[in-house]
Coordinates of C-alpha atoms and ligand atoms in Angstrom, one line a residue:
M1 CA 0.0 0.0 0.0
T2 CA 2.6 2.6 1.0
P3 CA 5.8 3.6 -1.1
A4 CA 8.8 3.0 0.9
T5 CA 9.7 6.7 0.9
A6 CA 6.2 7.9 2.3
S7 CA 6.9 7.8 6.2
P8 CA 9.4 7.1 8.7
V9 CA 6.7 5.3 10.5
T10 CA 5.9 1.6 9.9
P11 CA 2.1 1.5 11.0
D12 CA 0.8 -1.6 12.9
F13 CA -2.0 -1.9 10.4
D14 CA -2.7 -0.4 7.0
V15 CA -6.3 0.3 8.2
L16 CA -7.9 0.7 11.7
I17 CA -11.5 0.4 11.7
I18 CA -13.7 1.4 14.5
G19 CA -16.9 -0.6 15.1
A20 CA -17.9 -4.1 14.3
G21 CA -21.3 -3.4 13.3
L22 CA -22.6 -4.1 9.8
A23 CA -20.8 -1.1 8.3
G24 CA -17.4 -2.3 10.1
L25 CA -17.9 -5.9 9.2
Y26 CA -18.5 -5.2 5.5
Q27 CA -15.6 -2.4 5.7
L28 CA -13.3 -4.9 6.9
Y29 CA -14.2 -7.6 4.3
R30 CA -13.5 -5.0 1.5
V31 CA -10.2 -3.7 2.9
R32 CA -9.0 -7.1 3.4
E33 CA -10.1 -8.1 -0.2
L34 CA -7.7 -5.3 -1.4
G35 CA -4.9 -7.0 0.3
L36 CA -4.6 -4.6 3.2
S37 CA -3.8 -5.5 6.8
A38 CA -6.6 -4.2 9.1
C39 CA -8.0 -4.4 12.7
V40 CA -11.4 -3.6 13.9
I41 CA -11.8 -2.3 17.4
E42 CA -15.4 -3.1 18.9
A43 CA -16.7 -1.8 22.4
G44 CA -19.0 -5.0 22.6
S45 CA -18.2 -8.4 23.1
D46 CA -19.6 -9.5 19.8
V47 CA -20.2 -8.2 16.3
G48 CA -23.6 -6.9 15.4
G49 CA -23.6 -3.1 16.4
T50 CA -27.3 -2.0 16.6
W51 CA -28.2 -5.8 16.8
Y52 CA -26.0 -6.4 19.4
W53 CA -27.0 -3.5 21.8
N54 CA -30.8 -3.1 21.2
R55 CA -31.9 -6.6 22.6
Y56 CA -35.2 -5.0 24.0
P57 CA -38.2 -7.1 23.8
G58 CA -39.9 -6.7 20.4
A59 CA -36.8 -5.3 18.7
R60 CA -37.0 -5.9 14.8
F61 CA -36.5 -4.6 11.3
D62 CA -38.9 -2.0 10.0
S63 CA -37.4 -2.8 6.6
E64 CA -38.4 -5.8 4.7
S65 CA -35.7 -8.4 5.7
Y66 CA -34.9 -9.1 2.1
S67 CA -34.3 -5.4 1.4
Y68 CA -31.9 -5.3 4.4
G69 CA -29.5 -8.0 4.0
F70 CA -25.9 -7.7 2.3
S71 CA -26.1 -8.0 -1.6
F72 CA -22.3 -8.3 -2.1
S73 CA -22.2 -12.0 -2.0
P74 CA -24.7 -13.5 -4.3
E75 CA -23.9 -17.1 -2.4
L76 CA -24.7 -15.4 1.0
L77 CA -28.0 -14.0 -0.4
Q78 CA -29.1 -17.6 -1.7
D79 CA -27.8 -19.4 1.6
W80 CA -29.4 -16.8 4.1
S81 CA -33.2 -17.6 4.8
W82 CA -34.9 -14.8 6.7
S83 CA -37.8 -16.2 8.8
E84 CA -39.9 -13.4 8.9
H85 CA -40.9 -10.5 6.7
F86 CA -39.4 -8.2 9.6
A87 CA -36.8 -10.3 11.2
P88 CA -36.4 -10.1 15.1
Q89 CA -33.2 -8.9 16.7
P90 CA -32.0 -12.3 17.7
E91 CA -32.3 -13.3 13.9
T92 CA -30.2 -10.3 12.9
L93 CA -27.7 -10.7 15.3
R94 CA -27.2 -14.2 14.1
Y95 CA -26.9 -13.1 10.6
A96 CA -24.0 -10.5 11.6
Q97 CA -22.3 -13.6 13.4
H98 CA -22.7 -15.6 10.4
V99 CA -21.2 -13.0 8.3
A100 CA -18.2 -12.6 10.7
E101 CA -17.7 -16.3 10.6
R102 CA -18.2 -17.0 6.7
F103 CA -15.9 -14.4 5.6
Q104 CA -13.4 -15.2 8.4
L105 CA -13.4 -11.6 9.8
R106 CA -13.3 -12.5 13.6
P107 CA -9.5 -13.0 13.9
H108 CA -9.2 -9.2 12.7
I109 CA -11.3 -7.9 15.5
R110 CA -10.4 -6.8 19.0
F111 CA -13.6 -7.0 21.1
G112 CA -14.3 -5.1 24.5
R113 CA -12.2 -2.1 23.7
K114 CA -13.1 1.4 23.2
V115 CA -11.4 4.2 21.2
E116 CA -10.8 7.1 23.7
S117 CA -8.8 9.3 21.2
A118 CA -7.2 9.3 17.8
R119 CA -4.5 11.6 16.6
W120 CA -3.3 12.2 13.2
D121 CA 0.6 12.3 13.1
E122 CA 1.6 14.4 10.2
P123 CA 5.3 13.6 9.9
G124 CA 4.6 10.0 10.6
R125 CA 1.5 9.9 8.3
V126 CA -0.2 7.6 10.7
W127 CA -3.3 7.8 13.0
R128 CA -2.4 7.1 16.6
L129 CA -5.2 5.6 18.7
Q130 CA -5.4 5.5 22.5
L131 CA -7.8 2.7 23.6
D132 CA -9.2 2.2 27.1
D133 CA -6.9 -0.8 27.7
G134 CA -3.8 1.3 27.4
S135 CA -3.0 0.0 24.1
Q136 CA -1.8 2.6 21.2
P137 CA -2.2 1.0 17.8
C138 CA -1.6 3.3 14.8
A139 CA -2.4 2.8 11.1
R140 CA -2.2 4.5 8.0
F141 CA -5.9 5.0 7.6
L142 CA -8.7 5.2 10.2
I143 CA -12.2 4.2 9.2
T144 CA -15.1 5.0 11.6
A145 CA -18.1 2.8 11.4
I146 CA -19.4 3.9 14.8
G147 CA -23.0 4.4 13.9
A148 CA -25.6 7.0 13.3
L149 CA -27.8 6.0 16.3
S150 CA -25.2 4.4 18.7
V151 CA -25.3 6.5 21.7
P152 CA -28.1 5.9 23.8
T153 CA -29.3 8.9 26.2
L154 CA -31.1 8.9 29.3
P155 CA -33.6 11.6 30.2
R156 CA -32.3 14.5 32.4
I157 CA -34.6 13.5 35.5
P158 CA -33.2 13.7 39.0
G159 CA -32.9 10.3 40.8
I160 CA -32.4 7.8 38.0
E161 CA -29.5 6.3 40.0
S162 CA -31.7 6.0 43.0
F163 CA -34.0 3.5 41.8
Q164 CA -33.9 0.2 43.5
G165 CA -35.6 -1.9 40.9
V166 CA -34.2 -2.9 37.3
S167 CA -33.9 -0.2 34.8
C168 CA -32.6 -0.5 31.1
H169 CA -32.1 1.7 28.2
T170 CA -33.5 0.0 25.2
A171 CA -30.2 0.3 23.5
N172 CA -28.2 -0.9 26.2
W173 CA -30.3 -4.1 27.2
P174 CA -28.7 -6.7 29.3
K175 CA -28.0 -10.0 27.5
E176 CA -30.0 -11.8 30.1
P177 CA -33.7 -11.7 29.3
V178 CA -35.7 -9.3 31.6
D179 CA -38.7 -11.1 32.9
F180 CA -41.8 -9.0 32.9
T181 CA -44.5 -11.4 34.0
G182 CA -46.8 -9.9 36.5
K183 CA -44.3 -6.9 37.2
R184 CA -45.2 -3.4 37.5
V185 CA -43.4 -1.7 34.4
A186 CA -42.7 1.9 33.2
V187 CA -41.9 2.6 29.8
I188 CA -40.7 6.3 29.0
G189 CA -40.4 7.3 25.4
T190 CA -42.8 6.5 22.3
G191 CA -40.5 6.4 19.4
A192 CA -39.8 3.4 17.3
S193 CA -38.1 1.7 20.2
G194 CA -40.8 2.6 22.8
V195 CA -43.5 1.5 20.5
Q196 CA -41.9 -2.0 19.9
T197 CA -41.0 -2.6 23.4
I198 CA -44.7 -1.4 24.6
Q199 CA -46.6 -3.9 22.5
E200 CA -44.4 -6.8 23.5
V201 CA -44.2 -6.0 27.4
A202 CA -47.9 -5.3 27.4
K203 CA -48.5 -9.0 26.8
T204 CA -47.0 -10.3 30.1
A205 CA -46.7 -7.0 32.4
G206 CA -48.7 -7.0 35.4
H207 CA -49.3 -3.3 35.1
L208 CA -47.8 -1.2 32.3
T209 CA -47.3 2.6 32.5
I210 CA -46.4 4.4 29.5
F211 CA -44.8 8.0 30.0
Q212 CA -45.5 9.8 26.9
R213 CA -44.3 13.3 25.9
T214 CA -44.7 13.4 22.3
P215 CA -47.1 10.9 20.5
N216 CA -45.9 9.6 17.2
W217 CA -47.9 8.8 13.8
C218 CA -47.5 4.9 13.7
A219 CA -48.7 2.5 11.0
P220 CA -49.3 -1.0 11.0
L221 CA -46.2 -3.5 10.3
H222 CA -48.2 -6.4 9.1
N223 CA -45.2 -8.9 9.8
G224 CA -45.7 -12.6 9.2
A225 CA -43.6 -15.6 8.8
I226 CA -42.0 -16.1 5.1
T227 CA -43.7 -19.2 3.7
D228 CA -41.6 -21.7 1.5
D229 CA -43.2 -20.5 -1.6
E230 CA -42.4 -16.9 -0.5
Q231 CA -38.7 -17.8 0.2
R232 CA -38.3 -19.3 -3.5
E233 CA -39.9 -16.1 -4.8
I234 CA -37.4 -14.0 -2.8
K235 CA -34.3 -15.7 -3.6
A236 CA -35.3 -16.0 -7.4
G237 CA -36.0 -12.0 -7.2
Y238 CA -33.2 -10.6 -5.3
S239 CA -32.0 -8.7 -8.5
D240 CA -35.3 -7.0 -8.9
I241 CA -35.7 -6.5 -5.0
L242 CA -32.1 -4.7 -5.1
Q243 CA -32.8 -2.8 -8.2
R244 CA -36.1 -1.4 -6.5
C245 CA -33.9 -0.4 -3.6
R246 CA -31.4 1.3 -5.7
E247 CA -33.9 3.3 -7.6
S248 CA -36.2 4.3 -4.7
P249 CA -35.5 7.5 -2.7
A250 CA -34.5 6.1 0.5
G251 CA -33.3 2.4 -0.4
F252 CA -36.6 0.7 0.5
I253 CA -38.6 -1.3 -1.9
H254 CA -41.1 1.4 -1.7
T255 CA -41.2 4.2 -4.1
P256 CA -43.8 7.4 -4.1
D257 CA -47.0 7.4 -6.2
P258 CA -46.3 9.9 -8.8
R259 CA -49.9 11.4 -8.2
R260 CA -50.6 14.5 -5.8
A261 CA -52.9 13.6 -3.1
V262 CA -54.5 17.0 -3.6
D263 CA -55.4 16.1 -7.4
V264 CA -56.7 12.9 -6.7
P265 CA -60.8 12.6 -5.8
P266 CA -61.4 12.2 -2.2
A267 CA -62.8 8.6 -2.7
E268 CA -59.9 7.4 -4.6
R269 CA -57.5 9.0 -2.2
E270 CA -59.2 7.2 0.8
A271 CA -59.2 3.8 -1.0
F272 CA -55.5 4.3 -1.7
W273 CA -54.6 5.1 2.0
E274 CA -56.9 2.2 3.2
K275 CA -54.9 -0.1 0.9
R276 CA -51.6 1.2 2.2
Y277 CA -52.9 0.9 5.7
T278 CA -53.4 -2.7 5.2
E279 CA -49.9 -3.4 3.3
R280 CA -46.7 -4.5 4.9
G281 CA -44.0 -2.1 6.0
F282 CA -43.2 1.5 5.2
G283 CA -45.2 1.8 1.8
I284 CA -47.5 4.0 3.9
W285 CA -44.7 6.3 4.3
M286 CA -42.4 6.0 1.5
G287 CA -45.1 4.7 -1.2
N288 CA -47.5 7.5 -0.4
F289 CA -48.5 10.3 -2.9
R290 CA -45.5 12.2 -3.6
D291 CA -46.9 15.5 -2.0
V292 CA -47.4 13.9 1.4
L293 CA -44.1 14.7 2.9
V294 CA -43.9 18.2 1.2
D295 CA -47.3 19.8 1.0
R296 CA -49.0 21.1 4.0
E297 CA -52.5 20.2 2.6
A298 CA -51.8 17.0 1.6
N299 CA -50.0 15.9 4.8
A300 CA -52.9 17.2 6.8
L301 CA -55.3 15.1 4.8
M302 CA -53.0 12.2 5.3
S303 CA -52.8 13.0 9.2
D304 CA -56.3 13.2 9.3
F305 CA -56.8 9.7 7.8
V306 CA -54.5 8.2 10.3
A307 CA -55.9 10.0 13.2
R308 CA -59.3 8.2 12.3
K309 CA -57.6 5.0 12.3
I310 CA -56.3 5.7 16.0
R311 CA -59.8 6.8 17.0
Q312 CA -61.4 3.7 15.7
R313 CA -58.7 1.4 17.4
V314 CA -58.5 3.0 20.7
K315 CA -61.7 2.6 22.6
N316 CA -61.5 5.5 25.2
P317 CA -61.6 8.6 23.3
V318 CA -59.6 10.8 25.8
V319 CA -56.8 8.3 25.4
A320 CA -57.1 8.3 21.6
E321 CA -56.9 12.1 21.6
K322 CA -53.4 11.7 23.6
L323 CA -52.1 9.2 21.0
I324 CA -52.8 11.6 18.1
P325 CA -50.1 13.9 17.5
K326 CA -50.9 17.5 17.4
N327 CA -47.6 19.4 16.8
H328 CA -46.3 17.4 13.8
G329 CA -48.0 15.7 10.6
F330 CA -47.8 12.2 9.5
G331 CA -44.4 11.0 8.6
T332 CA -42.5 14.1 9.4
R333 CA -40.6 12.1 12.2
R334 CA -39.5 8.5 11.7
L335 CA -42.5 6.5 11.5
P336 CA -42.7 3.6 13.9
L337 CA -44.3 0.4 12.7
E338 CA -46.6 -1.4 15.0
T339 CA -48.6 -4.6 15.6
R340 CA -51.4 -3.8 17.7
Y341 CA -50.1 -1.1 19.4
Y342 CA -53.0 1.2 19.6
E343 CA -55.1 -1.8 21.1
V344 CA -52.5 -2.0 24.0
Y345 CA -54.3 0.9 25.3
N346 CA -57.6 -1.0 25.4
Q347 CA -56.1 -3.4 27.9
P348 CA -57.0 -2.9 31.6
N349 CA -53.3 -3.5 32.8
V350 CA -52.1 -0.4 30.6
E351 CA -52.1 3.4 31.5
L352 CA -51.0 6.4 29.5
V353 CA -49.5 9.2 31.5
D354 CA -49.1 12.5 29.3
L355 CA -46.2 14.2 30.2
T356 CA -47.2 17.5 28.7
E357 CA -50.1 17.6 31.5
T358 CA -48.1 16.1 34.5
P359 CA -44.3 16.2 34.0
I360 CA -42.0 13.8 35.7
D361 CA -40.5 15.4 39.0
R362 CA -37.9 12.8 39.7
V363 CA -37.3 9.0 39.8
T364 CA -37.4 7.9 43.4
D365 CA -35.9 4.7 44.9
T366 CA -39.4 2.8 44.2
G367 CA -40.6 4.4 41.1
I368 CA -41.6 7.6 39.6
R369 CA -43.1 10.9 40.8
T370 CA -44.8 13.3 38.4
S371 CA -46.3 16.5 39.3
A372 CA -49.7 14.6 39.9
R373 CA -48.9 11.5 41.8
E374 CA -46.3 8.9 42.8
F375 CA -45.9 5.6 40.8
E376 CA -44.2 2.4 42.1
F377 CA -42.3 0.2 39.6
D378 CA -40.5 -3.3 39.6
I379 CA -38.8 -2.2 36.2
I380 CA -38.2 1.1 34.5
V381 CA -37.3 1.0 30.7
Y382 CA -36.0 3.9 29.0
A383 CA -36.9 4.0 25.5
T384 CA -35.5 7.8 25.0
G385 CA -33.3 7.6 21.8
F386 CA -29.9 8.4 20.9
D387 CA -27.4 11.4 20.7
A388 CA -28.0 10.6 16.9
L389 CA -25.9 11.3 13.8
R390 CA -22.7 13.2 15.2
G391 CA -23.1 11.6 18.8
A392 CA -20.5 8.7 18.4
Y393 CA -18.2 11.3 17.0
D394 CA -18.6 13.9 19.9
R395 CA -17.5 11.1 22.3
I396 CA -14.2 10.3 20.7
D397 CA -11.3 12.7 21.0
L398 CA -10.4 13.0 17.1
R399 CA -7.7 15.3 16.6
G400 CA -6.6 16.2 12.8
R401 CA -3.7 17.9 11.3
D402 CA -2.4 20.6 13.5
D403 CA -4.4 19.2 16.5
I404 CA -7.8 20.4 15.0
S405 CA -10.4 18.6 17.2
L406 CA -13.4 17.3 15.2
Q407 CA -15.8 18.7 18.0
D408 CA -14.1 22.3 17.2
L409 CA -14.4 21.7 13.3
W410 CA -18.1 21.1 13.9
R411 CA -19.0 23.6 16.5
G412 CA -21.3 25.4 14.3
G413 CA -22.7 22.2 12.7
A414 CA -21.2 18.9 11.3
R415 CA -19.7 19.6 8.1
T416 CA -18.4 16.9 6.0
F417 CA -17.7 15.6 2.5
F418 CA -20.5 12.9 1.7
G419 CA -20.4 12.1 5.1
I420 CA -17.2 10.5 4.5
Q421 CA -14.4 13.1 4.9
N422 CA -13.6 16.3 6.9
A423 CA -11.2 19.3 5.8
G424 CA -8.1 19.0 8.2
F425 CA -8.4 15.2 8.7
P426 CA -6.1 13.5 6.4
N427 CA -6.8 9.6 5.9
L428 CA -9.7 9.7 8.3
L429 CA -12.8 7.9 6.2
M430 CA -16.2 7.9 7.9
V431 CA -18.8 5.3 7.0
M432 CA -22.3 6.7 7.3
G433 CA -20.8 9.8 8.9
P434 CA -23.0 13.0 9.3
M435 CA -24.4 14.0 5.9
C436 CA -24.5 11.0 4.1
A437 CA -27.5 9.4 2.6
L438 CA -29.1 7.2 5.4
G439 CA -32.5 5.6 4.7
N440 CA -32.6 1.6 4.5
I441 CA -29.3 1.4 6.1
V442 CA -27.5 -1.5 4.7
R443 CA -28.3 -0.3 1.4
S444 CA -26.4 2.9 2.1
I445 CA -23.8 1.1 4.0
E446 CA -22.9 -1.0 1.1
Y447 CA -22.5 2.2 -1.0
N448 CA -20.4 4.1 1.2
V449 CA -17.9 1.2 2.1
D450 CA -17.5 0.4 -1.7
W451 CA -16.9 4.1 -2.4
V452 CA -14.2 4.3 0.5
A453 CA -12.7 0.8 -0.9
G454 CA -12.6 2.4 -4.3
L455 CA -10.8 5.3 -2.9
L456 CA -8.3 2.9 -1.1
R457 CA -7.7 1.1 -4.4
H458 CA -7.1 4.0 -6.3
M459 CA -4.5 5.1 -3.9
R460 CA -3.0 1.8 -3.6
D461 CA -2.8 1.5 -7.5
H462 CA -1.4 4.9 -7.8
Q463 CA 1.3 4.7 -4.9
L464 CA -0.5 7.4 -2.9
S465 CA -0.5 7.4 0.9
R466 CA -2.3 10.8 2.0
V467 CA -5.9 11.8 1.2
E468 CA -7.4 15.1 2.5
V469 CA -10.5 16.7 1.4
R470 CA -10.4 20.3 0.2
P471 CA -12.3 22.8 2.2
E472 CA -14.2 24.2 -1.0
S473 CA -15.1 20.5 -1.7
V474 CA -16.8 20.4 1.8
D475 CA -18.5 23.7 1.1
A476 CA -20.0 22.6 -2.1
W477 CA -21.3 19.4 -0.5
M478 CA -22.8 21.3 2.4
E479 CA -24.5 23.6 -0.3
I480 CA -26.0 20.5 -1.9
V481 CA -27.0 19.3 1.5
R482 CA -28.5 22.7 2.5
K483 CA -30.5 22.8 -0.9
A484 CA -31.9 19.3 -0.5
S485 CA -33.4 20.1 3.0
I486 CA -35.6 22.8 1.6
G487 CA -39.2 22.1 1.3
L488 CA -39.2 18.8 3.4
L489 CA -41.9 19.0 6.2
S490 CA -39.6 16.7 8.3
N491 CA -36.9 19.5 8.5
E492 CA -39.4 21.8 10.2
V493 CA -40.1 19.3 13.3
N494 CA -38.0 18.6 16.1
S495 CA -36.5 15.0 16.1
W496 CA -33.2 13.3 16.0
M497 CA -33.2 13.9 12.1
T498 CA -33.1 17.6 12.9
G499 CA -30.4 17.1 15.5
V500 CA -32.5 17.8 18.6
N501 CA -32.2 15.8 21.7
S502 CA -33.4 17.5 25.1
N503 CA -31.3 15.2 26.9
V504 CA -28.0 16.6 25.5
D505 CA -26.4 20.1 26.1
G506 CA -26.5 22.2 23.0
K507 CA -29.0 20.1 21.1
S508 CA -32.2 21.9 21.9
E509 CA -32.4 23.8 18.5
R510 CA -33.1 22.2 14.9
V511 CA -29.8 22.2 13.0
L512 CA -28.8 20.9 9.4
A513 CA -28.0 17.4 10.7
R514 CA -28.3 15.1 7.7
Y515 CA -28.7 14.9 3.9
S516 CA -32.2 14.7 3.2
G517 CA -31.8 14.3 -0.6
T518 CA -32.2 10.8 -2.3
G519 CA -30.2 8.2 -2.5
P520 CA -29.9 8.1 -6.3
E521 CA -28.8 11.7 -6.3
F522 CA -26.4 11.0 -3.8
R523 CA -24.8 8.0 -5.7
A524 CA -24.6 9.9 -8.8
K525 CA -22.9 12.7 -7.1
A526 CA -20.3 10.6 -5.1
D527 CA -19.8 8.2 -8.4
A528 CA -18.9 11.5 -10.2
V529 CA -16.1 12.2 -7.7
A530 CA -14.4 8.8 -8.2
A531 CA -15.0 8.9 -12.0
G532 CA -13.4 12.2 -12.2
G533 CA -10.3 10.7 -10.6
Y534 CA -11.1 12.4 -7.0
R535 CA -10.3 15.9 -7.9
E536 CA -12.2 17.2 -4.8
L537 CA -9.5 15.6 -2.7
D538 CA -5.8 16.3 -2.3
L539 CA -3.9 13.2 -2.9
N540 CA -0.2 12.7 -2.0
A541 CA 2.6 10.0 -2.6
Ligands
LIG601 P1 -36.6 8.4 19.5 O1 -37.2 8.2 18.3 O2 -35.6 9.5 19.5 O3 -37.6 8.5 20.6 C1 -37.3 8.6 21.9 C2 -38.3 8.9 22.8 O4 -38.2 9.2 23.9 C3 -39.4 10.0 22.3 O5 -40.9 9.6 22.5 C4 -39.0 11.1 23.2 O6 -40.1 12.2 23.4 C5 -38.9 10.4 24.3 N1 -38.0 11.1 25.4 C6 -36.8 11.5 25.5 N2 -36.3 12.2 26.4 C7 -37.4 12.2 27.2 C8 -37.4 12.8 28.5 N3 -36.5 13.6 29.0 N4 -38.5 12.6 29.1 C9 -39.9 12.0 28.4 N5 -39.6 11.4 27.2 C10 -38.3 11.7 26.6 O7 -35.8 7.0 19.8 P2 -35.9 5.6 19.4 O8 -34.9 4.7 20.0 O9 -37.4 5.3 19.6 O10 -35.8 5.5 17.9 C11 -34.6 6.0 17.4 C12 -34.2 5.4 15.9 O11 -33.8 4.1 16.2 C13 -35.5 5.0 15.1 O12 -35.9 6.3 14.3 C14 -35.2 3.9 14.3 O13 -34.5 4.5 13.1 C15 -34.4 3.2 15.0 P3 -40.0 13.5 22.5 O14 -40.5 13.1 21.2 O15 -38.7 14.0 22.4 O16 -40.8 14.2 23.2

């Protein structure tokens, strides 16, 4: 990889990768394929990332299983059989483990270690890492695969530490199953994780109390086992499935209907929405009329349709009204998909506490005290989300050229080149970093990893050892990101997608936090950089 004259330092590895989730595993595979030496540093005791940490009851895909798996190996696609249309977490964890074993990745992963800091050594042309076990590996390239939703955040409520029962965050769930049978359980948070947890825990809990600050619009998942016939059809149809994902805006099998809701006669529009409501997955979100997520009138009509569904499904009209979002429209935050979630509120053992009426004062040693009353619990589940998108980067002391810190560089908001590079940070390549295309995540991971691998191949073939993005290239990409954000209703709403997290200092205001253009546009632009010989980057021997 490195020309003999490039550096006085012989690195321990060509590449160090942080994270052995799906992005880190695939990056390792591609780096090894290039003949480079590599080591992955992983905080967990096993591979899987999201699917390793998020073991909460009911955790599963909202992407169709067959649209989520890796596509790089046709043999893997044919050999692996997903059991359900939306696979549960244990199965996806087994999938990650299978990938690690099948492609002999485990020997290159160091488990149970955290990266505390990483510094670019310009004279030595290496990245020097400091791990929490005291070791200091160095490498020519540092690739971060640390996730966009990987730093769980707890609410800032006094007394959390004092609770004497069991308490768990959904994204930091214990390996041993938690038994809810007959227990008094609290769930705080009603995002995608909270909804999945609630509908599962309600089956066995003695009493379940749900603390809701903001209701979300939810729609039915319609999961089911994959029959043998369907399995054959899926395996024969992978090239079509993957092509649909490539062509759709967010990498799912669902594509928007070309009509505008406001142009379609009311009866026809209603019939279309009824149909979407009975179909599997994100079709109701990603396969809706093309104006629903950008036009207020269309969005209000759609919101009204789903509100009527909630009123039909929840027997107590007061509870139903509390479950209908009033401060944001349908689909403008991440849509939780559910299985009999609304019916949970008809159960006698379930109670909804609206925190906008009676906020939590504190967690006590026996439960939770709101402004109205005291609750006693055996178990408190925090489904309170993540310090999303840049959160994992804010927790590593990353220093580039001239000791610039990434936190300082991003003080006014994260600024990257395709979510992959930062000005002043030579040879640091981020997979799924801030301002990349997200969507159906493995589809995006595969593209980003391949792009990074393409750059490494180019550098190897041209005897180059140092790459740094030009500041003007970052400016140009950020301008594209800014323009792509205009007009989307989701960018006018507080959520992790707009960088808001009430539990993290400095994240109370909406910012430009992500690229919200389409996957095909993202890929066309990134492909053009590679095809043009990487003119946006400074490349040196
Ligand atoms: P989300 O979608 O960020 O949801 C977090 C939930 O926790 C949401 O309902 C929050 O209410 C609630 N929350 C957060 N802090 C508090 C406090 N302090 N008090 C009360 N309620 C609180 O996280 P998820 O894990 O569900 O999903 C994240 C992504 O993972 C998801 O989009 C999928 O892509 C997978 P709020 O809405 O802020 O009022």
